[in-house]
Amino acid sequence: MVSLWRTATTALAAVALLVADPTAAHSLLHYPAPRGNLANFGTCGSGQGCKGPCDSPRSASNIGKPWFKPVTIQRGQELRVTWERNNHPGGFVRLAMVPIDQSDSWDAFNAHVVKHSCYEAHCGPDNPSDNTFGPGNGPGNAECWTTFTVPSTFADGATVTLQWMWYAGGVYYAQPAAGFGNYYNCADIIVQGGSPVDAGNTTVYAHPPFQGGDFANPNSNMCKYWSSNKYEDCTFGSRMPSPVSGDLLSQSLEPCARTGSMNGKPNGY
Ligand SMILES: *[C@@H]1O[C@H](CO)[C@@H](O)[C@H](O)[C@H]1NC(C)=O
């Protein structure tokens, strides 16, 4: 029995590595470039024990280092944010932006959301008819993207932090019903110029836009997702994995849930 199970899991792992290696790069914010972290190759997964809100804390930001050239954005600009699909279908991306000195605070990011997008926005599997892991769930590293309007609340020269959160994504370790926990990245950016400063214009934070439409829902305002449309449901709380040598799956608390894929909007929309 035991050896049969080992054979089965080894075979599963071999297939799974093609689609979902829990130890290697899960989806990452690509542009603007994230802070990164040395501990986990830039990846920050709640199931790996990285609880956000950023991949690294404020104290690890490279902002101000002489060799670091931060992206500069303008108030009112439509900033294009990109990430790599990394062989994973579905889920939502939430963007939030706060002054860098609030970037260790989950409460601050939660109160300053600027956009919700589908994860598979403008991207999808390399081979749309590869249904090995479910319809449209095949491998593919295409670049995904969305845009948001840079709020007018930030003064010239302000250093701000963009939080990128991927949640409700799917096909954990080649198991079509299994969904991932949340992943987090942050980029530190300078605001300079653009529309006039209007510190009191908090309209966008009160009603951040949701833009649906993804590979599975090209003509409707929805996204394909797994587990839950509430990011709070896939944080794994304060739980941490207990890695066992030689057991890749033990390195993460994932999957979050085994719901199979659904289509819908983020909670509250
Ligand atoms: C407030 O900012 C939004 C963009 O975030 C803009 O569309 C809107 O026109 C602004 N409102 C006022 C009163 O300036």
CSV table of C-alpha atoms and ligand atoms in Angstrom, one decimal:
chain,number,residue,atom,x,y,z
A,1,MET,CA,0.0,0.0,0.0
A,2,VAL,CA,2.7,2.4,1.1
A,3,SER,CA,4.9,1.8,-2.0
A,4,LEU,CA,1.8,2.1,-4.3
A,5,TRP,CA,1.1,5.4,-2.8
A,6,ARG,CA,4.7,6.5,-3.2
A,7,THR,CA,4.7,5.5,-6.8
A,8,ALA,CA,1.5,7.4,-7.4
A,9,THR,CA,2.7,10.5,-5.7
A,10,THR,CA,6.0,10.4,-7.4
A,11,ALA,CA,4.3,10.1,-10.8
A,12,LEU,CA,1.9,12.9,-9.8
A,13,ALA,CA,4.8,15.1,-8.8
A,14,ALA,CA,6.6,14.5,-12.1
A,15,VAL,CA,3.5,15.7,-14.0
A,16,ALA,CA,2.9,18.4,-11.5
A,17,LEU,CA,6.3,20.0,-12.0
A,18,LEU,CA,5.3,20.9,-15.5
A,19,VAL,CA,2.4,22.9,-14.3
A,20,ALA,CA,2.8,23.9,-10.7
A,21,ASP,CA,6.0,23.7,-8.8
A,22,PRO,CA,5.2,25.0,-5.3
A,23,THR,CA,8.8,25.8,-4.6
A,24,ALA,CA,9.6,27.8,-7.7
A,25,ALA,CA,8.3,31.0,-9.1
A,26,HIS,CA,4.6,31.4,-8.7
A,27,SER,CA,3.1,34.4,-10.3
A,28,LEU,CA,5.1,37.5,-9.6
A,29,LEU,CA,4.5,41.1,-10.2
A,30,HIS,CA,6.7,42.0,-13.2
A,31,TYR,CA,6.3,45.7,-13.8
A,32,PRO,CA,6.8,47.8,-11.8
A,33,ALA,CA,9.6,45.6,-10.4
A,34,PRO,CA,8.8,44.2,-7.0
A,35,ARG,CA,11.0,44.6,-3.9
A,36,GLY,CA,11.8,40.9,-4.1
A,37,ASN,CA,13.0,38.8,-1.2
A,38,LEU,CA,16.1,36.7,-0.8
A,39,ALA,CA,14.4,34.1,1.3
A,40,ASN,CA,12.1,32.7,-1.3
A,41,PHE,CA,13.3,33.8,-4.8
A,42,GLY,CA,11.0,36.8,-4.8
A,43,THR,CA,7.9,34.7,-4.2
A,44,CYS,CA,5.7,35.5,-1.2
A,45,GLY,CA,2.9,32.9,-0.7
A,46,SER,CA,0.6,32.8,2.3
A,47,GLY,CA,0.8,29.1,2.3
A,48,GLN,CA,4.6,29.2,2.4
A,49,GLY,CA,4.4,31.3,5.5
A,50,CYS,CA,4.9,34.7,3.8
A,51,LYS,CA,2.0,36.7,5.2
A,52,GLY,CA,2.4,40.0,3.4
A,53,PRO,CA,1.3,42.6,2.9
A,54,CYS,CA,4.5,42.8,0.8
A,55,ASP,CA,7.1,40.2,-0.3
A,56,SER,CA,9.6,42.0,2.0
A,57,PRO,CA,9.1,44.6,4.7
A,58,ARG,CA,9.6,48.3,4.4
A,59,SER,CA,13.0,47.9,6.0
A,60,ALA,CA,14.2,45.7,3.1
A,61,SER,CA,13.2,48.2,0.3
A,62,ASN,CA,15.9,49.3,-2.0
A,63,ILE,CA,14.5,52.8,-2.3
A,64,GLY,CA,17.2,55.4,-1.7
A,65,LYS,CA,20.0,53.0,-2.5
A,66,PRO,CA,22.3,54.8,-5.0
A,67,TRP,CA,22.1,52.0,-7.6
A,68,PHE,CA,18.3,51.7,-7.4
A,69,LYS,CA,16.3,53.5,-10.1
A,70,PRO,CA,12.7,53.5,-9.1
A,71,VAL,CA,9.9,53.9,-11.6
A,72,THR,CA,8.4,57.4,-11.6
A,73,ILE,CA,4.6,57.9,-12.2
A,74,GLN,CA,2.3,60.8,-12.5
A,75,ARG,CA,-1.0,61.6,-10.8
A,76,GLY,CA,-3.8,60.7,-13.2
A,77,GLN,CA,-1.6,58.4,-15.3
A,78,GLU,CA,-3.0,55.1,-16.5
A,79,LEU,CA,-0.3,52.9,-15.2
A,80,ARG,CA,0.1,49.5,-16.8
A,81,VAL,CA,0.9,46.8,-14.4
A,82,THR,CA,2.2,43.4,-15.7
A,83,TRP,CA,2.7,40.0,-14.2
A,84,GLU,CA,3.6,36.6,-15.6
A,85,ARG,CA,0.9,33.8,-15.8
A,86,ASN,CA,3.5,31.2,-14.7
A,87,ASN,CA,1.4,28.3,-15.9
A,88,HIS,CA,-1.5,29.1,-13.6
A,89,PRO,CA,-5.1,29.9,-14.6
A,90,GLY,CA,-7.6,31.9,-12.9
A,91,GLY,CA,-8.1,34.1,-9.8
A,92,PHE,CA,-8.1,37.8,-9.1
A,93,VAL,CA,-5.5,40.5,-8.9
A,94,ARG,CA,-6.0,43.3,-6.4
A,95,LEU,CA,-3.9,46.4,-6.6
A,96,ALA,CA,-3.5,48.9,-3.7
A,97,MET,CA,-1.3,51.9,-3.2
A,98,VAL,CA,-0.1,53.6,0.0
A,99,PRO,CA,2.7,55.9,1.1
A,100,ILE,CA,5.8,53.7,1.6
A,101,ASP,CA,5.8,54.4,5.4
A,102,GLN,CA,2.5,52.6,5.6
A,103,SER,CA,3.7,49.6,3.5
A,104,ASP,CA,4.0,47.2,6.4
A,105,SER,CA,0.3,47.7,7.2
A,106,TRP,CA,-2.4,45.4,5.9
A,107,ASP,CA,-5.0,47.9,7.1
A,108,ALA,CA,-3.5,50.6,5.1
A,109,PHE,CA,-3.5,48.6,1.8
A,110,ASN,CA,-7.0,47.3,2.5
A,111,ALA,CA,-8.3,50.9,2.8
A,112,HIS,CA,-6.5,52.0,-0.4
A,113,VAL,CA,-7.4,49.6,-3.1
A,114,VAL,CA,-7.2,51.1,-6.6
A,115,LYS,CA,-8.2,48.2,-8.9
A,116,HIS,CA,-9.5,44.6,-9.1
A,117,SER,CA,-8.6,42.7,-12.2
A,118,CYS,CA,-8.8,39.1,-13.4
A,119,TYR,CA,-5.5,37.2,-13.0
A,120,GLU,CA,-5.7,36.0,-16.6
A,121,ALA,CA,-6.2,39.4,-18.1
A,122,HIS,CA,-4.8,39.6,-21.6
A,123,CYS,CA,-3.1,36.2,-21.1
A,124,GLY,CA,-3.9,32.5,-21.2
A,125,PRO,CA,-2.6,29.1,-21.9
A,126,ASP,CA,-0.2,28.5,-24.8
A,127,ASN,CA,-2.4,25.8,-26.1
A,128,PRO,CA,-6.0,26.7,-25.5
A,129,SER,CA,-7.2,23.1,-26.4
A,130,ASP,CA,-4.9,21.4,-23.9
A,131,ASN,CA,-7.5,20.2,-21.4
A,132,THR,CA,-5.3,17.9,-19.4
A,133,PHE,CA,-5.9,20.0,-16.2
A,134,GLY,CA,-9.3,21.2,-17.2
A,135,PRO,CA,-10.6,23.5,-20.0
A,136,GLY,CA,-8.2,26.3,-20.6
A,137,ASN,CA,-6.0,25.4,-17.7
A,138,GLY,CA,-2.9,24.4,-19.6
A,139,PRO,CA,0.6,25.7,-19.2
A,140,GLY,CA,1.6,29.1,-20.5
A,141,ASN,CA,3.9,31.9,-19.3
A,142,ALA,CA,2.3,34.7,-21.2
A,143,GLU,CA,2.4,38.2,-19.7
A,144,CYS,CA,-0.9,39.4,-18.1
A,145,TRP,CA,-1.7,43.0,-17.4
A,146,THR,CA,-4.1,45.6,-16.3
A,147,THR,CA,-4.1,49.4,-15.9
A,148,PHE,CA,-5.2,51.7,-13.1
A,149,THR,CA,-5.4,55.5,-12.7
A,150,VAL,CA,-2.8,56.8,-10.3
A,151,PRO,CA,-4.7,58.6,-7.6
A,152,SER,CA,-4.4,62.4,-7.2
A,153,THR,CA,-3.8,62.1,-3.5
A,154,PHE,CA,0.0,61.9,-3.6
A,155,ALA,CA,2.3,64.9,-3.5
A,156,ASP,CA,5.2,65.5,-5.8
A,157,GLY,CA,8.2,63.4,-4.7
A,158,ALA,CA,6.1,61.0,-2.6
A,159,THR,CA,7.4,57.5,-2.4
A,160,VAL,CA,4.5,55.1,-2.7
A,161,THR,CA,4.1,51.3,-2.5
A,162,LEU,CA,2.0,49.4,-5.0
A,163,GLN,CA,0.8,46.1,-3.5
A,164,TRP,CA,-0.1,43.4,-6.0
A,165,MET,CA,-2.1,40.4,-4.6
A,166,TRP,CA,-3.1,37.3,-6.5
A,167,TYR,CA,-5.8,35.3,-4.9
A,168,ALA,CA,-8.2,32.5,-5.9
A,169,GLY,CA,-5.9,31.1,-8.6
A,170,GLY,CA,-6.0,27.5,-9.5
A,171,VAL,CA,-4.6,24.1,-10.5
A,172,TYR,CA,-2.4,23.5,-7.5
A,173,TYR,CA,0.1,20.7,-8.3
A,174,ALA,CA,-1.8,19.3,-11.3
A,175,GLN,CA,-4.9,18.8,-9.2
A,176,PRO,CA,-7.6,20.5,-11.3
A,177,ALA,CA,-10.0,21.1,-8.3
A,178,ALA,CA,-7.3,22.5,-6.0
A,179,GLY,CA,-6.8,26.3,-5.6
A,180,PHE,CA,-3.8,28.3,-4.4
A,181,GLY,CA,-3.5,30.6,-1.4
A,182,ASN,CA,-2.7,34.2,-1.8
A,183,TYR,CA,0.5,35.6,-3.2
A,184,TYR,CA,1.9,39.1,-2.5
A,185,ASN,CA,4.4,41.5,-4.1
A,186,CYS,CA,5.1,45.2,-3.6
A,187,ALA,CA,6.9,47.8,-5.8
A,188,ASP,CA,8.2,51.1,-4.5
A,189,ILE,CA,7.5,54.0,-6.9
A,190,ILE,CA,8.0,57.8,-7.0
A,191,VAL,CA,5.1,60.1,-7.8
A,192,GLN,CA,6.0,63.3,-9.7
A,193,GLY,CA,3.7,65.6,-11.6
A,194,GLY,CA,0.6,64.9,-13.5
A,195,SER,CA,-2.9,66.2,-12.5
A,196,PRO,CA,-3.1,68.6,-9.5
A,197,VAL,CA,-2.6,67.2,-6.0
A,198,ASP,CA,-6.0,66.6,-4.4
A,199,ALA,CA,-5.4,64.9,-1.1
A,200,GLY,CA,-9.1,64.9,-0.3
A,201,ASN,CA,-10.2,63.0,-3.4
A,202,THR,CA,-10.6,59.5,-2.0
A,203,THR,CA,-13.3,58.5,-4.5
A,204,VAL,CA,-11.3,55.6,-6.0
A,205,TYR,CA,-10.5,54.1,-2.6
A,206,ALA,CA,-14.2,54.2,-1.7
A,207,HIS,CA,-15.2,52.5,-4.9
A,208,PRO,CA,-12.2,50.8,-6.6
A,209,PRO,CA,-13.1,49.6,-10.0
A,210,PHE,CA,-13.3,45.9,-11.0
A,211,GLN,CA,-12.5,45.0,-14.5
A,212,GLY,CA,-13.5,41.5,-15.5
A,213,GLY,CA,-12.8,39.6,-18.6
A,214,ASP,CA,-10.2,36.9,-18.8
A,215,PHE,CA,-9.3,33.9,-20.9
A,216,ALA,CA,-12.4,32.0,-19.7
A,217,ASN,CA,-14.7,35.0,-19.8
A,218,PRO,CA,-13.7,37.0,-22.8
A,219,ASN,CA,-17.1,38.7,-23.2
A,220,SER,CA,-18.4,39.0,-19.6
A,221,ASN,CA,-17.4,41.0,-16.6
A,222,MET,CA,-16.2,38.0,-14.6
A,223,CYS,CA,-13.1,36.0,-13.8
A,224,LYS,CA,-12.5,32.3,-13.5
A,225,TYR,CA,-11.4,31.5,-9.9
A,226,TRP,CA,-11.0,28.7,-7.4
A,227,SER,CA,-11.6,28.4,-3.6
A,228,SER,CA,-13.2,31.7,-2.8
A,229,ASN,CA,-13.7,35.2,-4.1
A,230,LYS,CA,-12.8,36.6,-0.7
A,231,TYR,CA,-9.0,37.0,-0.4
A,232,GLU,CA,-9.4,36.7,3.4
A,233,ASP,CA,-10.4,33.0,2.9
A,234,CYS,CA,-7.0,31.9,1.5
A,235,THR,CA,-4.4,33.5,3.9
A,236,PHE,CA,-4.0,30.4,6.0
A,237,GLY,CA,-4.2,32.8,9.0
A,238,SER,CA,-1.0,32.7,11.1
A,239,ARG,CA,-0.4,29.0,10.2
A,240,MET,CA,3.1,28.1,8.9
A,241,PRO,CA,4.1,25.0,6.9
A,242,SER,CA,6.3,22.3,8.5
A,243,PRO,CA,8.7,21.4,5.7
A,244,VAL,CA,9.9,17.8,5.6
A,245,SER,CA,13.1,17.1,3.7
A,246,GLY,CA,12.4,15.4,0.4
A,247,ASP,CA,8.7,16.3,0.5
A,248,LEU,CA,8.0,19.2,-1.8
A,249,LEU,CA,4.3,19.4,-0.9
A,250,SER,CA,5.2,19.9,2.8
A,251,GLN,CA,6.7,23.2,2.0
A,252,SER,CA,3.4,24.9,1.6
A,253,LEU,CA,0.0,24.7,3.4
A,254,GLU,CA,-1.7,24.8,0.0
A,255,PRO,CA,-4.1,24.0,-1.5
A,256,CYS,CA,-6.5,26.5,0.0
A,257,ALA,CA,-9.6,24.5,-1.1
A,258,ARG,CA,-10.7,22.0,-3.7
A,259,THR,CA,-13.7,23.7,-5.2
A,260,GLY,CA,-12.9,23.3,-8.9
A,261,SER,CA,-13.2,26.4,-11.0
A,262,MET,CA,-16.0,28.9,-10.9
A,263,ASN,CA,-16.7,32.2,-12.6
A,264,GLY,CA,-17.6,35.4,-10.8
A,265,LYS,CA,-16.5,38.7,-9.4
A,266,PRO,CA,-14.5,39.6,-6.3
A,267,ASN,CA,-16.5,39.6,-3.1
A,268,GLY,CA,-18.6,42.8,-2.8
A,269,TYR,CA,-18.9,43.4,-6.6
B,1,LIG,C1,-11.1,62.2,-8.2
B,1,LIG,O1,-10.1,61.3,-8.7
B,1,LIG,C2,-10.7,60.4,-9.8
B,1,LIG,C3,-9.6,59.5,-10.2
B,1,LIG,O2,-9.1,58.8,-9.1
B,1,LIG,C4,-11.2,61.3,-10.9
B,1,LIG,O3,-11.8,60.4,-11.9
B,1,LIG,C5,-12.2,62.2,-10.4
B,1,LIG,O4,-12.6,63.1,-11.4
B,1,LIG,C6,-11.7,63.1,-9.3
B,1,LIG,N1,-12.7,63.9,-8.7
B,1,LIG,C7,-12.6,65.2,-8.6
B,1,LIG,C8,-13.7,65.9,-7.9
B,1,LIG,O5,-11.6,65.8,-9.0
